Amino acid sequence: MAPQGARTGPRSARFGADEMNLKHILETAFAFRASKVLLTAVELGVFTSLADGSQTAGALAGALGLQGRGAGDFFDALVALGFLDRDDNGLYANTVASSAYLDFGSTEYIGDLIEYLDGRVYPTWNFLAQALREGAPQRGPAASGGFGTFYKDRDAFDLFLKGMSGGSRLAGRALAKQFPWQSYNTVIDVGSAQGCVAVELAKAHRHLRGGGFDLKELRDPFESYVRSCGFNDRLKFFSGNFFADPLPTADVLILGRILHDWSVPQRELLLRKAHAALSDKGALIVYEAFIDESRRKPGGLLSSLNMLLQTSDGAEFTTHECRAWMQDAGFVSMHVIPLTDNHAAVVGTKGPVAA
Amino acid sequence: MAPQGARTGPRSARFGADEMNLKHILETAFAFRASKVLLTAVELGVFTSLADGSQTAGALAGALGLQGRGAGDFFDALVALGFLDRDDNGLYANTVASSAYLDFGSTEYIGDLIEYLDGRVYPTWNFLAQALREGAPQRGPAASGGFGTFYKDRDAFDLFLKGMSGGSRLAGRALAKQFPWQSYNTVIDVGSAQGCVAVELAKAHRHLRGGGFDLKELRDPFESYVRSCGFNDRLKFFSGNFFADPLPTADVLILGRILHDWSVPQRELLLRKAHAALSDKGALIVYEAFIDESRRKPGGLLSSLNMLLQTSDGAEFTTHECRAWMQDAGFVSMHVIPLTDNHAAVVGTKGPVAA
């Protein structure tokens, strides 16, 4: 996302028109508006409403319960940003990508992630200055007295579950393709939330069985989600607190976007517990929005600021740091698997892999 | 901002990996984070703190009063986004563009605009869905009982003034270059706020005299700003309500980002009053973030949604609409002058221009 030439302007630009860089500053400063237009479109159900065919601005505003003022500008902004098409008759339609990813009825839907960004993450980021001044979370589980307390707020809990599933699905799908699942029979996702990742793995590999491990509050959401996907025969819920209780045994354990919630000693503890719980030929998969080793790419760094805003001790980290912690916990044969633009996995095995 | 190929993917992408478009969706959905990092950096004074030389992360965090946790990620995110440099010794420095535009001591500073985006606009956009459902403003002057009432809140008033000056300065500077000022002697900016545009014109054209017209609450901010720039001999404040009172007479009147606050009949009234007030050979300059005629570019459309969020009847409009209203008000010889990436002006004269 850093512009080409951001640091190569002539020194004289200090006193003149450094137009490209001014443009980059202004585009970045105003970029939240495009975000919020997209997030709001998902919140209002624009793409789901257009699933059955194109509509005029008036009909679409009516279907969405909009008062009308600003609605035309809103729909045209979605056209301008590439999320809707508009034909010469003024009929609005989903683009190919909007149909695939933003229509609630699509199997590729990622709108649950977007609802979470809209309802929780965007407003939480308004407190970034305060979080940096205090070094403390401003919203979310940690600012609300821990996951157990946080989960008592039903709306917040539901939104959080959507965020966790929507934010893991693409990584889960990539993981289904990029890991040698044929060598393993059982898998348990530790800190599974609704079980989205386990479902993606079960979908792609019919021999896999296992499930998810999480706090007892997640049993109902897990079982209901897994049943709705048709995998309740192969995926079970294991209830527990991963600091207080032993982890369940499986051939593969997954810690996905879990370590980033906690302090380094807590991460090391979880890795030791995973090592202890794995079957002898087992493997651990840790996936995260890792910070690049050079600390010059925005992805992991921005995710890490999200951890500052939402947790007491969490942060993102590099694959190098992760490998070192895994090695200390006893893992061997560590290697990195790229997953999505934002996520990668570090894999390690409990013991040496047979040649 | 619409991606190339947003609407040209194969139909089969409906069921497969339309990676570029998924990437565009995710980048847009998450873009508010980069915005808020930049806005927060200005709020905290990062670029001003680095004006005297590079600093380590620890020293910079200390100078800014940050607790420390997350500070390194924050500074590195600014590096990744192109707003800071970091050398091999871990010293952080302003980029050329950051020095020019984001250091409070620079003559090119636009941080006042960014403070306004940070403190008012970003949080207001969180209510976009509600604004569309209600067709009503959520924050700002209109939601607070009008400009007069709104201005009683000192902090909100100060922030608003920063936004108005920061948001007009670049347009004012362009206007100083792009209009034949040598043919005119006096100029009054109608709805001048602090007088930022008049100052930019006076800076560039030593023969120009005039000032700003605005509500009486703006007298002190105007006179103080103009004095601080050294133009109090040439630029005066004219107090009044542009709906209730006649406009002052000048060779050139400017209505910059004013018409977009009001309904179409109110815009037409203001244009008629401007026509009446102008000297016989006078000209009117209307500048706005116009919506492009095709309604397929995001700039004007997103600005228009900001008007939905902050005014009762305001919206952006096209230059074509503006010319038609000006013609009805008696103006002739209308033409468009491009100003910045976001702003353009429509100019009209009171009577025919002499050959």
mmCIF file with all atom_site columns, N, CA and C in Angstrom, chain A residues 213-249:
data_model
loop_
_atom_site.group_PDB
_atom_site.id
_atom_site.type_symbol
_atom_site.label_atom_id
_atom_site.label_alt_id
_atom_site.label_comp_id
_atom_site.label_asym_id
_atom_site.label_entity_id
_atom_site.label_seq_id
_atom_site.pdbx_PDB_ins_code
_atom_site.Cartn_x
_atom_site.Cartn_y
_atom_site.Cartn_z
_atom_site.occupancy
_atom_site.B_iso_or_equiv
_atom_site.pdbx_formal_charge
_atom_site.auth_seq_id
_atom_site.auth_comp_id
_atom_site.auth_asym_id
_atom_site.auth_atom_id
_atom_site.pdbx_PDB_model_num
ATOM 1   N N  . PHE A 1 213 ? -12.309 -26.674 20.134 1.00 0.00 ? 213 PHE A N  1
ATOM 2   C CA . PHE A 1 213 ? -12.160 -26.527 21.585 1.00 0.00 ? 213 PHE A CA 1
ATOM 3   C C  . PHE A 1 213 ? -12.334 -25.049 21.903 1.00 0.00 ? 213 PHE A C  1
ATOM 4   N N  . ASP A 1 214 ? -13.220 -24.731 22.850 1.00 0.00 ? 214 ASP A N  1
ATOM 5   C CA . ASP A 1 214 ? -13.400 -23.322 23.216 1.00 0.00 ? 214 ASP A CA 1
ATOM 6   C C  . ASP A 1 214 ? -14.157 -23.257 24.541 1.00 0.00 ? 214 ASP A C  1
ATOM 7   N N  . LEU A 1 215 ? -14.354 -22.048 25.048 1.00 0.00 ? 215 LEU A N  1
ATOM 8   C CA . LEU A 1 215 ? -15.101 -21.844 26.302 1.00 0.00 ? 215 LEU A CA 1
ATOM 9   C C  . LEU A 1 215 ? -16.523 -22.387 26.153 1.00 0.00 ? 215 LEU A C  1
ATOM 10  N N  . LYS A 1 216 ? -17.104 -22.782 27.288 1.00 0.00 ? 216 LYS A N  1
ATOM 11  C CA . LYS A 1 216 ? -18.414 -23.451 27.251 1.00 0.00 ? 216 LYS A CA 1
ATOM 12  C C  . LYS A 1 216 ? -19.487 -22.590 26.579 1.00 0.00 ? 216 LYS A C  1
ATOM 13  N N  . GLU A 1 217 ? -19.325 -21.259 26.643 1.00 0.00 ? 217 GLU A N  1
ATOM 14  C CA . GLU A 1 217 ? -20.312 -20.372 26.014 1.00 0.00 ? 217 GLU A CA 1
ATOM 15  C C  . GLU A 1 217 ? -20.397 -20.594 24.502 1.00 0.00 ? 217 GLU A C  1
ATOM 16  N N  . LEU A 1 218 ? -19.377 -21.231 23.941 1.00 0.00 ? 218 LEU A N  1
ATOM 17  C CA . LEU A 1 218 ? -19.346 -21.432 22.493 1.00 0.00 ? 218 LEU A CA 1
ATOM 18  C C  . LEU A 1 218 ? -20.012 -22.725 22.049 1.00 0.00 ? 218 LEU A C  1
ATOM 19  N N  . ARG A 1 219 ? -20.440 -23.576 23.006 1.00 0.00 ? 219 ARG A N  1
ATOM 20  C CA . ARG A 1 219 ? -21.004 -24.871 22.618 1.00 0.00 ? 219 ARG A CA 1
ATOM 21  C C  . ARG A 1 219 ? -22.206 -24.688 21.689 1.00 0.00 ? 219 ARG A C  1
ATOM 22  N N  . ASP A 1 220 ? -23.163 -23.899 22.120 1.00 0.00 ? 220 ASP A N  1
ATOM 23  C CA . ASP A 1 220 ? -24.360 -23.735 21.291 1.00 0.00 ? 220 ASP A CA 1
ATOM 24  C C  . ASP A 1 220 ? -24.056 -23.133 19.920 1.00 0.00 ? 220 ASP A C  1
ATOM 25  N N  . PRO A 1 221 ? -23.312 -22.017 19.882 1.00 0.00 ? 221 PRO A N  1
ATOM 26  C CA . PRO A 1 221 ? -22.996 -21.455 18.561 1.00 0.00 ? 221 PRO A CA 1
ATOM 27  C C  . PRO A 1 221 ? -22.233 -22.441 17.673 1.00 0.00 ? 221 PRO A C  1
ATOM 28  N N  . PHE A 1 222 ? -21.302 -23.204 18.260 1.00 0.00 ? 222 PHE A N  1
ATOM 29  C CA . PHE A 1 222 ? -20.533 -24.180 17.486 1.00 0.00 ? 222 PHE A CA 1
ATOM 30  C C  . PHE A 1 222 ? -21.460 -25.257 16.939 1.00 0.00 ? 222 PHE A C  1
ATOM 31  N N  . GLU A 1 223 ? -22.227 -25.858 17.838 1.00 0.00 ? 223 GLU A N  1
ATOM 32  C CA . GLU A 1 223 ? -23.054 -26.991 17.398 1.00 0.00 ? 223 GLU A CA 1
ATOM 33  C C  . GLU A 1 223 ? -24.104 -26.551 16.389 1.00 0.00 ? 223 GLU A C  1
ATOM 34  N N  . SER A 1 224 ? -24.599 -25.355 16.576 1.00 0.00 ? 224 SER A N  1
ATOM 35  C CA . SER A 1 224 ? -25.619 -24.881 15.645 1.00 0.00 ? 224 SER A CA 1
ATOM 36  C C  . SER A 1 224 ? -25.003 -24.574 14.275 1.00 0.00 ? 224 SER A C  1
ATOM 37  N N  . TYR A 1 225 ? -23.835 -23.952 14.257 1.00 0.00 ? 225 TYR A N  1
ATOM 38  C CA . TYR A 1 225 ? -23.172 -23.635 12.984 1.00 0.00 ? 225 TYR A CA 1
ATOM 39  C C  . TYR A 1 225 ? -22.777 -24.914 12.253 1.00 0.00 ? 225 TYR A C  1
ATOM 40  N N  . VAL A 1 226 ? -22.155 -25.844 12.988 1.00 0.00 ? 226 VAL A N  1
ATOM 41  C CA . VAL A 1 226 ? -21.663 -27.080 12.373 1.00 0.00 ? 226 VAL A CA 1
ATOM 42  C C  . VAL A 1 226 ? -22.838 -27.924 11.840 1.00 0.00 ? 226 VAL A C  1
ATOM 43  N N  . ARG A 1 227 ? -23.927 -27.935 12.603 1.00 0.00 ? 227 ARG A N  1
ATOM 44  C CA . ARG A 1 227 ? -25.114 -28.674 12.151 1.00 0.00 ? 227 ARG A CA 1
ATOM 45  C C  . ARG A 1 227 ? -25.671 -28.037 10.880 1.00 0.00 ? 227 ARG A C  1
ATOM 46  N N  . SER A 1 228 ? -25.718 -26.703 10.851 1.00 0.00 ? 228 SER A N  1
ATOM 47  C CA . SER A 1 228 ? -26.271 -26.021 9.671  1.00 0.00 ? 228 SER A CA 1
ATOM 48  C C  . SER A 1 228 ? -25.425 -26.307 8.435  1.00 0.00 ? 228 SER A C  1
ATOM 49  N N  . CYS A 1 229 ? -24.156 -26.644 8.630  1.00 0.00 ? 229 CYS A N  1
ATOM 50  C CA . CYS A 1 229 ? -23.283 -26.978 7.498  1.00 0.00 ? 229 CYS A CA 1
ATOM 51  C C  . CYS A 1 229 ? -23.294 -28.479 7.211  1.00 0.00 ? 229 CYS A C  1
ATOM 52  N N  . GLY A 1 230 ? -23.948 -29.251 8.067  1.00 0.00 ? 230 GLY A N  1
ATOM 53  C CA . GLY A 1 230 ? -24.095 -30.693 7.818  1.00 0.00 ? 230 GLY A CA 1
ATOM 54  C C  . GLY A 1 230 ? -22.917 -31.534 8.278  1.00 0.00 ? 230 GLY A C  1
ATOM 55  N N  . PHE A 1 231 ? -22.135 -31.041 9.245  1.00 0.00 ? 231 PHE A N  1
ATOM 56  C CA . PHE A 1 231 ? -20.949 -31.796 9.657  1.00 0.00 ? 231 PHE A CA 1
ATOM 57  C C  . PHE A 1 231 ? -21.009 -32.253 11.113 1.00 0.00 ? 231 PHE A C  1
ATOM 58  N N  . ASN A 1 232 ? -22.206 -32.255 11.713 1.00 0.00 ? 232 ASN A N  1
ATOM 59  C CA . ASN A 1 232 ? -22.293 -32.589 13.132 1.00 0.00 ? 232 ASN A CA 1
ATOM 60  C C  . ASN A 1 232 ? -21.930 -34.040 13.434 1.00 0.00 ? 232 ASN A C  1
ATOM 61  N N  . ASP A 1 233 ? -21.896 -34.903 12.422 1.00 0.00 ? 233 ASP A N  1
ATOM 62  C CA . ASP A 1 233 ? -21.449 -36.287 12.670 1.00 0.00 ? 233 ASP A CA 1
ATOM 63  C C  . ASP A 1 233 ? -19.931 -36.363 12.807 1.00 0.00 ? 233 ASP A C  1
ATOM 64  N N  . ARG A 1 234 ? -19.205 -35.487 12.158 1.00 0.00 ? 234 ARG A N  1
ATOM 65  C CA . ARG A 1 234 ? -17.733 -35.569 12.145 1.00 0.00 ? 234 ARG A CA 1
ATOM 66  C C  . ARG A 1 234 ? -17.039 -34.544 13.027 1.00 0.00 ? 234 ARG A C  1
ATOM 67  N N  . LEU A 1 235 ? -17.736 -33.466 13.390 1.00 0.00 ? 235 LEU A N  1
ATOM 68  C CA . LEU A 1 235 ? -17.098 -32.394 14.163 1.00 0.00 ? 235 LEU A CA 1
ATOM 69  C C  . LEU A 1 235 ? -17.813 -32.195 15.496 1.00 0.00 ? 235 LEU A C  1
ATOM 70  N N  . LYS A 1 236 ? -17.076 -32.361 16.588 1.00 0.00 ? 236 LYS A N  1
ATOM 71  C CA . LYS A 1 236 ? -17.652 -32.263 17.930 1.00 0.00 ? 236 LYS A CA 1
ATOM 72  C C  . LYS A 1 236 ? -17.077 -31.054 18.659 1.00 0.00 ? 236 LYS A C  1
ATOM 73  N N  . PHE A 1 237 ? -17.792 -30.610 19.675 1.00 0.00 ? 237 PHE A N  1
ATOM 74  C CA . PHE A 1 237 ? -17.326 -29.494 20.489 1.00 0.00 ? 237 PHE A CA 1
ATOM 75  C C  . PHE A 1 237 ? -16.676 -30.008 21.766 1.00 0.00 ? 237 PHE A C  1
ATOM 76  N N  . PHE A 1 238 ? -15.512 -29.492 22.077 1.00 0.00 ? 238 PHE A N  1
ATOM 77  C CA . PHE A 1 238 ? -14.795 -29.827 23.313 1.00 0.00 ? 238 PHE A CA 1
ATOM 78  C C  . PHE A 1 238 ? -14.738 -28.558 24.156 1.00 0.00 ? 238 PHE A C  1
ATOM 79  N N  . SER A 1 239 ? -15.321 -28.617 25.337 1.00 0.00 ? 239 SER A N  1
ATOM 80  C CA . SER A 1 239 ? -15.451 -27.426 26.162 1.00 0.00 ? 239 SER A CA 1
ATOM 81  C C  . SER A 1 239 ? -14.294 -27.299 27.148 1.00 0.00 ? 239 SER A C  1
ATOM 82  N N  . GLY A 1 240 ? -13.758 -26.108 27.289 1.00 0.00 ? 240 GLY A N  1
ATOM 83  C CA . GLY A 1 240 ? -12.696 -25.913 28.270 1.00 0.00 ? 240 GLY A CA 1
ATOM 84  C C  . GLY A 1 240 ? -12.072 -24.535 28.184 1.00 0.00 ? 240 GLY A C  1
ATOM 85  N N  . ASN A 1 241 ? -11.205 -24.260 29.154 1.00 0.00 ? 241 ASN A N  1
ATOM 86  C CA . ASN A 1 241 ? -10.445 -23.018 29.188 1.00 0.00 ? 241 ASN A CA 1
ATOM 87  C C  . ASN A 1 241 ? -8.999  -23.398 28.887 1.00 0.00 ? 241 ASN A C  1
ATOM 88  N N  . PHE A 1 242 ? -8.453  -22.871 27.829 1.00 0.00 ? 242 PHE A N  1
ATOM 89  C CA . PHE A 1 242 ? -7.139  -23.397 27.398 1.00 0.00 ? 242 PHE A CA 1
ATOM 90  C C  . PHE A 1 242 ? -5.982  -23.016 28.314 1.00 0.00 ? 242 PHE A C  1
ATOM 91  N N  . PHE A 1 243 ? -6.211  -22.140 29.265 1.00 0.00 ? 243 PHE A N  1
ATOM 92  C CA . PHE A 1 243 ? -5.172  -21.909 30.268 1.00 0.00 ? 243 PHE A CA 1
ATOM 93  C C  . PHE A 1 243 ? -5.331  -22.857 31.458 1.00 0.00 ? 243 PHE A C  1
ATOM 94  N N  . ALA A 1 244 ? -6.581  -23.158 31.826 1.00 0.00 ? 244 ALA A N  1
ATOM 95  C CA . ALA A 1 244 ? -6.835  -23.955 33.031 1.00 0.00 ? 244 ALA A CA 1
ATOM 96  C C  . ALA A 1 244 ? -6.897  -25.453 32.753 1.00 0.00 ? 244 ALA A C  1
ATOM 97  N N  . ASP A 1 245 ? -7.312  -25.822 31.552 1.00 0.00 ? 245 ASP A N  1
ATOM 98  C CA . ASP A 1 245 ? -7.566  -27.232 31.253 1.00 0.00 ? 245 ASP A CA 1
ATOM 99  C C  . ASP A 1 245 ? -6.559  -27.763 30.236 1.00 0.00 ? 245 ASP A C  1
ATOM 100 N N  . PRO A 1 246 ? -6.342  -29.103 30.235 1.00 0.00 ? 246 PRO A N  1
ATOM 101 C CA . PRO A 1 246 ? -5.515  -29.671 29.160 1.00 0.00 ? 246 PRO A CA 1
ATOM 102 C C  . PRO A 1 246 ? -6.239  -29.549 27.823 1.00 0.00 ? 246 PRO A C  1
ATOM 103 N N  . LEU A 1 247 ? -5.465  -29.501 26.743 1.00 0.00 ? 247 LEU A N  1
ATOM 104 C CA . LEU A 1 247 ? -6.080  -29.460 25.418 1.00 0.00 ? 247 LEU A CA 1
ATOM 105 C C  . LEU A 1 247 ? -6.417  -30.881 24.985 1.00 0.00 ? 247 LEU A C  1
ATOM 106 N N  . PRO A 1 248 ? -7.441  -31.046 24.171 1.00 0.00 ? 248 PRO A N  1
ATOM 107 C CA . PRO A 1 248 ? -7.787  -32.388 23.683 1.00 0.00 ? 248 PRO A CA 1
ATOM 108 C C  . PRO A 1 248 ? -6.710  -32.905 22.719 1.00 0.00 ? 248 PRO A C  1
ATOM 109 N N  . THR A 1 249 ? -6.621  -34.208 22.616 1.00 0.00 ? 249 THR A N  1
ATOM 110 C CA . THR A 1 249 ? -5.628  -34.847 21.743 1.00 0.00 ? 249 THR A CA 1
ATOM 111 C C  . THR A 1 249 ? -6.164  -34.986 20.315 1.00 0.00 ? 249 THR A C  1
#
